[in-house]
PDB file of C-alpha atoms in Angstrom:
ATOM      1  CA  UNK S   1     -35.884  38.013 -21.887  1.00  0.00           C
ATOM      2  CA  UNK S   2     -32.901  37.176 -19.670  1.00  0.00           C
ATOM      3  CA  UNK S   3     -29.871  36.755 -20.436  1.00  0.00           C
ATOM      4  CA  UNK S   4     -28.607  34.754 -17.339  1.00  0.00           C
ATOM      5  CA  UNK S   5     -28.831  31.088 -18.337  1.00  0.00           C
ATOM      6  CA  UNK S   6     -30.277  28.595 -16.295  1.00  0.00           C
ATOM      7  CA  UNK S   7     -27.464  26.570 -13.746  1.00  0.00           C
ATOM      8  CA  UNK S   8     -26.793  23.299 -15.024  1.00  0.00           C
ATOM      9  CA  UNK S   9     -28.913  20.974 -13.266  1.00  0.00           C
ATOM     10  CA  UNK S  10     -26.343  17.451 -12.955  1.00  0.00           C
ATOM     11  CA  UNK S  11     -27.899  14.426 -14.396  1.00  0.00           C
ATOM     12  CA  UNK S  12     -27.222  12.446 -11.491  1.00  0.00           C
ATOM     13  CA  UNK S  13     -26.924  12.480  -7.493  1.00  0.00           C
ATOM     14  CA  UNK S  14     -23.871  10.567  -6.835  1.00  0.00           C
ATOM     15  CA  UNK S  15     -23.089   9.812  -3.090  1.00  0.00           C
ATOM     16  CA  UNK S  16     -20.032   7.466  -1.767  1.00  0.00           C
ATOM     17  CA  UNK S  17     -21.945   5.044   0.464  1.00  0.00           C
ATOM     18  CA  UNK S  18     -18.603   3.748   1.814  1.00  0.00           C
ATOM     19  CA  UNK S  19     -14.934   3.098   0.807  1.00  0.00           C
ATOM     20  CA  UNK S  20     -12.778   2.656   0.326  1.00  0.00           C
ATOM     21  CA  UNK S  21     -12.619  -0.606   1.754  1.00  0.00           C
ATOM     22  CA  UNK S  22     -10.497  -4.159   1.133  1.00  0.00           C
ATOM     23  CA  UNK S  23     -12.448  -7.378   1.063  1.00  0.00           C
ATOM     24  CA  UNK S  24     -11.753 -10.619   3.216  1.00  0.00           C
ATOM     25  CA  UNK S  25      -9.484 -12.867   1.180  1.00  0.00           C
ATOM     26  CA  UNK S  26      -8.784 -10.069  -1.819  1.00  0.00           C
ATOM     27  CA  UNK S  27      -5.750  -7.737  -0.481  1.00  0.00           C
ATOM     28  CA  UNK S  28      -5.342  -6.891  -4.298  1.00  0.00           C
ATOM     29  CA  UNK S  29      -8.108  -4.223  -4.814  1.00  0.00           C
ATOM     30  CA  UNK S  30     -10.194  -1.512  -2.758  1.00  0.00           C
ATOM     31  CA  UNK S  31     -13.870  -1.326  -3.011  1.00  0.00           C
ATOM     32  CA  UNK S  32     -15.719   2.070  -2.859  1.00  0.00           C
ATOM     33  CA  UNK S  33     -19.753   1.873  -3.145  1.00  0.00           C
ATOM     34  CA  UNK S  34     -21.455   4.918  -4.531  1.00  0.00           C
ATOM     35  CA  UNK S  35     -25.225   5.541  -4.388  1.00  0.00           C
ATOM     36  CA  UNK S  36     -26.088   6.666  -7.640  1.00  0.00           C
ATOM     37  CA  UNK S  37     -29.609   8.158  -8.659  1.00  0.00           C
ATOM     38  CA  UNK S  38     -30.681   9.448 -12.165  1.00  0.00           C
ATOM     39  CA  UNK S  39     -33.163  12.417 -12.341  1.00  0.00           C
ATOM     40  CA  UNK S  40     -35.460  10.034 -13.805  1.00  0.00           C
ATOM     41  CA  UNK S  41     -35.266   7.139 -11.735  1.00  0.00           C
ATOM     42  CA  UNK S  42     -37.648   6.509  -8.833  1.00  0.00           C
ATOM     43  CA  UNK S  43     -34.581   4.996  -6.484  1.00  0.00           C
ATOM     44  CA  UNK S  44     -30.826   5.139  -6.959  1.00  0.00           C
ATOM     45  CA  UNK S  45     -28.798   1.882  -7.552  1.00  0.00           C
ATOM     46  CA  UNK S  46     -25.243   0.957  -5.707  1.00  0.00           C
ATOM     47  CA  UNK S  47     -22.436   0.512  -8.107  1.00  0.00           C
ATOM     48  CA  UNK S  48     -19.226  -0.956  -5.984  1.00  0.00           C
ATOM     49  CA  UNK S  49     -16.793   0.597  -8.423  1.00  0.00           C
ATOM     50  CA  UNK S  50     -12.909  -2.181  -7.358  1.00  0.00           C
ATOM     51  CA  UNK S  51      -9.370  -0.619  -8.290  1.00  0.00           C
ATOM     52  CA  UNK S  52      -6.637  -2.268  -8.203  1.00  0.00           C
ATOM     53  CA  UNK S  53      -3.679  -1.502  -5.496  1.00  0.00           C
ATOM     54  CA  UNK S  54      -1.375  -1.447  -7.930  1.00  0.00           C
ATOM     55  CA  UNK S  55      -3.212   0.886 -10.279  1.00  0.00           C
ATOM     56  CA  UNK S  56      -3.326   3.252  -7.284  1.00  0.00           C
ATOM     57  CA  UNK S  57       0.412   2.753  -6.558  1.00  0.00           C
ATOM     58  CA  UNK S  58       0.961   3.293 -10.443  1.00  0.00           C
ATOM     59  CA  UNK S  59      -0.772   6.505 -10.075  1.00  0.00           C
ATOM     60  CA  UNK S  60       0.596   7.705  -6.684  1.00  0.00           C
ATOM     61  CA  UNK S  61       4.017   7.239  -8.233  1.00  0.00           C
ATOM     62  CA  UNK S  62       3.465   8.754 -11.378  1.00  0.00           C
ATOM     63  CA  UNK S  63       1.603  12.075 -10.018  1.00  0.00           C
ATOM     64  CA  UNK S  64       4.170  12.312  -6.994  1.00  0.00           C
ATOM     65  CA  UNK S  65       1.103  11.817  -4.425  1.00  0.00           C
ATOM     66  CA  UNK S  66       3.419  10.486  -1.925  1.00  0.00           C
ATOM     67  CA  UNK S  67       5.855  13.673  -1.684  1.00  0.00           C
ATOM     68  CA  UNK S  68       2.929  15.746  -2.254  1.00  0.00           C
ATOM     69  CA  UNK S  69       1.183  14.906   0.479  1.00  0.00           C
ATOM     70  CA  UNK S  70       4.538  14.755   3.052  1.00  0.00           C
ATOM     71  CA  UNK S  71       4.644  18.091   1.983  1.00  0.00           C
ATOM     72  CA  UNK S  72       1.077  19.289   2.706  1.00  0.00           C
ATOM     73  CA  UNK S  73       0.865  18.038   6.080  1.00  0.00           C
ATOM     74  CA  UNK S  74       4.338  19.032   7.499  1.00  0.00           C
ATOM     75  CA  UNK S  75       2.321  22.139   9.371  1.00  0.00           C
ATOM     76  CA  UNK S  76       0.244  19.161  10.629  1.00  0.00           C
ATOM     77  CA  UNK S  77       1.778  18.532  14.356  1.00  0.00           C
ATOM     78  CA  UNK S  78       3.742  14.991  14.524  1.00  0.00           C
ATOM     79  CA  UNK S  79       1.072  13.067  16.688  1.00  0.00           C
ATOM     80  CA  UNK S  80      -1.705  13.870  14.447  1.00  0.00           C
ATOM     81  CA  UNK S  81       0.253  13.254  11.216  1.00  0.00           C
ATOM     82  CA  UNK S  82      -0.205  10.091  10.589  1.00  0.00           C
ATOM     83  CA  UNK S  83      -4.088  10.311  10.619  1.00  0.00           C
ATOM     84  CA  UNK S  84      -4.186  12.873   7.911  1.00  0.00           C
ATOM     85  CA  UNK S  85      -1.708  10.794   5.718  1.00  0.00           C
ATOM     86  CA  UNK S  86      -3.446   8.140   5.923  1.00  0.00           C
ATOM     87  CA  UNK S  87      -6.779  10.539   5.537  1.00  0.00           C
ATOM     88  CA  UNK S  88      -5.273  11.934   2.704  1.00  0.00           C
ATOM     89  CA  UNK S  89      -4.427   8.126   0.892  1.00  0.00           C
ATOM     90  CA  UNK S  90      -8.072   7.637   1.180  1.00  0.00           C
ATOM     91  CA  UNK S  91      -9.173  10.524  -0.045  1.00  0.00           C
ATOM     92  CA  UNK S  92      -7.080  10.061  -3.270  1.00  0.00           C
ATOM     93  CA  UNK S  93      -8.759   6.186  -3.699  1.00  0.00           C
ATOM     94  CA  UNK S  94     -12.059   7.711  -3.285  1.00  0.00           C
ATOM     95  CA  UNK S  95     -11.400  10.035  -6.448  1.00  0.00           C
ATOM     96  CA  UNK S  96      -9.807   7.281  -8.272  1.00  0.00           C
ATOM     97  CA  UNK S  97     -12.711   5.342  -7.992  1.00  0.00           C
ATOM     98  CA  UNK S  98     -14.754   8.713  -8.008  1.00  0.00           C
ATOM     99  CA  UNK S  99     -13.127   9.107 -11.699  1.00  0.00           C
ATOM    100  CA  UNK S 100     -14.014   5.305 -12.752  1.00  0.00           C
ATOM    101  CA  UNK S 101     -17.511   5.624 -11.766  1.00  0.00           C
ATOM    102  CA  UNK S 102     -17.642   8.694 -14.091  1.00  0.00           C
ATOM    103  CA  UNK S 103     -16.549   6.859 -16.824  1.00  0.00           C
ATOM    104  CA  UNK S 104     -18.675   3.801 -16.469  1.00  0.00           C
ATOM    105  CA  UNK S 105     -21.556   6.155 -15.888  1.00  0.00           C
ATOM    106  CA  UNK S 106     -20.437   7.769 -19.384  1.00  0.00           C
ATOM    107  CA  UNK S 107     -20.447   3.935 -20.631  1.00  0.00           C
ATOM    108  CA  UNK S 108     -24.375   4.157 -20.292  1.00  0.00           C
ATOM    109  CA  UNK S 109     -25.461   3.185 -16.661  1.00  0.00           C
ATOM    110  CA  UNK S 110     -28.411   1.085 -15.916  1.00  0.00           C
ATOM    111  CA  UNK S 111     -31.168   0.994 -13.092  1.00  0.00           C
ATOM    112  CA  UNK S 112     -29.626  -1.994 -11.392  1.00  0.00           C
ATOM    113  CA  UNK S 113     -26.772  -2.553  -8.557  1.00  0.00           C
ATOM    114  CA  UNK S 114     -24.071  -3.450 -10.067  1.00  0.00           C
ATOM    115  CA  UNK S 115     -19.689  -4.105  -9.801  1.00  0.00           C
ATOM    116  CA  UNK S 116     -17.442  -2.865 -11.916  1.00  0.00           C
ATOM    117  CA  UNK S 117     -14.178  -4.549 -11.296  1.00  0.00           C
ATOM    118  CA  UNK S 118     -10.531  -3.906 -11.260  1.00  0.00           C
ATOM    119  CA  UNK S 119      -9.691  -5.276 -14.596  1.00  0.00           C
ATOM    120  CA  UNK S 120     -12.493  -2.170 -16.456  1.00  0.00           C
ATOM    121  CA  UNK S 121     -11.553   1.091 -17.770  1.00  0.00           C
ATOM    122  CA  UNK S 122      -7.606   1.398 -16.422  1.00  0.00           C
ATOM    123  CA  UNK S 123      -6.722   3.691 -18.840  1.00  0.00           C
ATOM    124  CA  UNK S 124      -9.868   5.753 -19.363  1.00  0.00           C
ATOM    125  CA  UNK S 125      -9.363   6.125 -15.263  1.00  0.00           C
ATOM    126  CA  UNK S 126      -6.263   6.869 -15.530  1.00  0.00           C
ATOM    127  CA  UNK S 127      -6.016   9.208 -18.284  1.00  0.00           C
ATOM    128  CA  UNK S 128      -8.893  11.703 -16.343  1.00  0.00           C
ATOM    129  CA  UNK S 129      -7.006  10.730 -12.995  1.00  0.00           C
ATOM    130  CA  UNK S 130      -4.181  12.789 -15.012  1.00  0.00           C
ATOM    131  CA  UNK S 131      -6.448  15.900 -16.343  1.00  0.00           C
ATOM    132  CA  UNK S 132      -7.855  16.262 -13.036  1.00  0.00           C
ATOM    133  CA  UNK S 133      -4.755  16.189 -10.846  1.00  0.00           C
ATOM    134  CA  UNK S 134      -4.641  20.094  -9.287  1.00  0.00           C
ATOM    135  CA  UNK S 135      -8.755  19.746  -8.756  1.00  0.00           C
ATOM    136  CA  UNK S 136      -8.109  16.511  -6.746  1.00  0.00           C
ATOM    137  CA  UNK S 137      -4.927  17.836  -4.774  1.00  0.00           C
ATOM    138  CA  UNK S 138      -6.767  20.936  -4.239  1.00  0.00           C
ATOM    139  CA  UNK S 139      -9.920  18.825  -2.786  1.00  0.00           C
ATOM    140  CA  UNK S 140      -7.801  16.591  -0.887  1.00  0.00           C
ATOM    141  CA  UNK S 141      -6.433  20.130   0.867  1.00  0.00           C
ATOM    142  CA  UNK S 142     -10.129  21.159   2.016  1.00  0.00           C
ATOM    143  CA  UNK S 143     -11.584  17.644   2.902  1.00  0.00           C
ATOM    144  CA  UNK S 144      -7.433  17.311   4.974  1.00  0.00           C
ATOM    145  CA  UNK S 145      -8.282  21.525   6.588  1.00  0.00           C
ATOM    146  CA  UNK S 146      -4.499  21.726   7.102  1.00  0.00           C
ATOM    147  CA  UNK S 147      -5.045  25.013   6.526  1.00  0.00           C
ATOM    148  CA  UNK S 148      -6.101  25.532  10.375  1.00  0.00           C
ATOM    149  CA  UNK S 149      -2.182  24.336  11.079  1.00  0.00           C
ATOM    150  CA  UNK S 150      -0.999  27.333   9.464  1.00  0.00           C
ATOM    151  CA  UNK S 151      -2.722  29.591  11.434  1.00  0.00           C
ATOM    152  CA  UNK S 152      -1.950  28.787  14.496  1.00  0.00           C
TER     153      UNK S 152
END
């Protein structure tokens, strides 16, 4: 008998299909589309998970993303700077939306494509947003590799 337990085999295959993104005519939100496939399912569905700009903003300002970030990339030479900030901004949408995906899937998800808009699950968002700040600063560093600055 073994006493090594099996690794935890995730429920489901989440992929970001694209975002995020801003819709013709709606400057309010961003739109990030995830591919999302069950175990069980034959196919995976597309859930275009919206967030509001001004939840981001809310959340920029209250983690101190913005001084944060200025921070990070000062190794990052001036001409390519502005890339990586903006890089890095996306990044952090992608795992706010990441984060409300999580807790619609929690929710109970369904085989279908579906939206879940701006206006669902602020708080719940917002409140893991805030649990998982280091592990999202701390991805944001790989995904930015601003450690390769620092060596050079």
């Amino acid at each position: 008998m073994s006493l090594l337990s099996p690794p935890k085999i995730p429920l489901f295959r989440i992929t970001l299909f694209y975002g995020p993104e801003t819709f013709e005519g709606d400057s309010e939100t961003i739109h990030c589309v995830f591919n999302v496939k069950k175990r069980s399912w034959k196919g995976g569905v597309q859930v275009d998970i919206v967030v509001g700009k001004s939840q981001i903003q809310r959340l920029e300002k209250s983690l101190g993303f913005g001084a944060w970030i200025d921070d990070i990339l000062r190794v990052v030479p001036g001409h390519d700077r502005e890339d990586y900030f903006k890089r890095g901004f996306d990044l952090f949408s992608q795992f706010i939306c990441f984060h409300k995906l999580e807790m619609y899937i929690r929710q109970g998800i369904r085989q279908e494509n579906t939206q879940v808009p701006a206006s669902c699950l602020i708080e719940e968002t917002e409140e893991a947003i805030q649990q998982e700040t280091e592990k999202i600063k701390q991805q944001i560093m790989i995904e930015l590799d601003v450690e390769e600055f620092e060596e050079g």
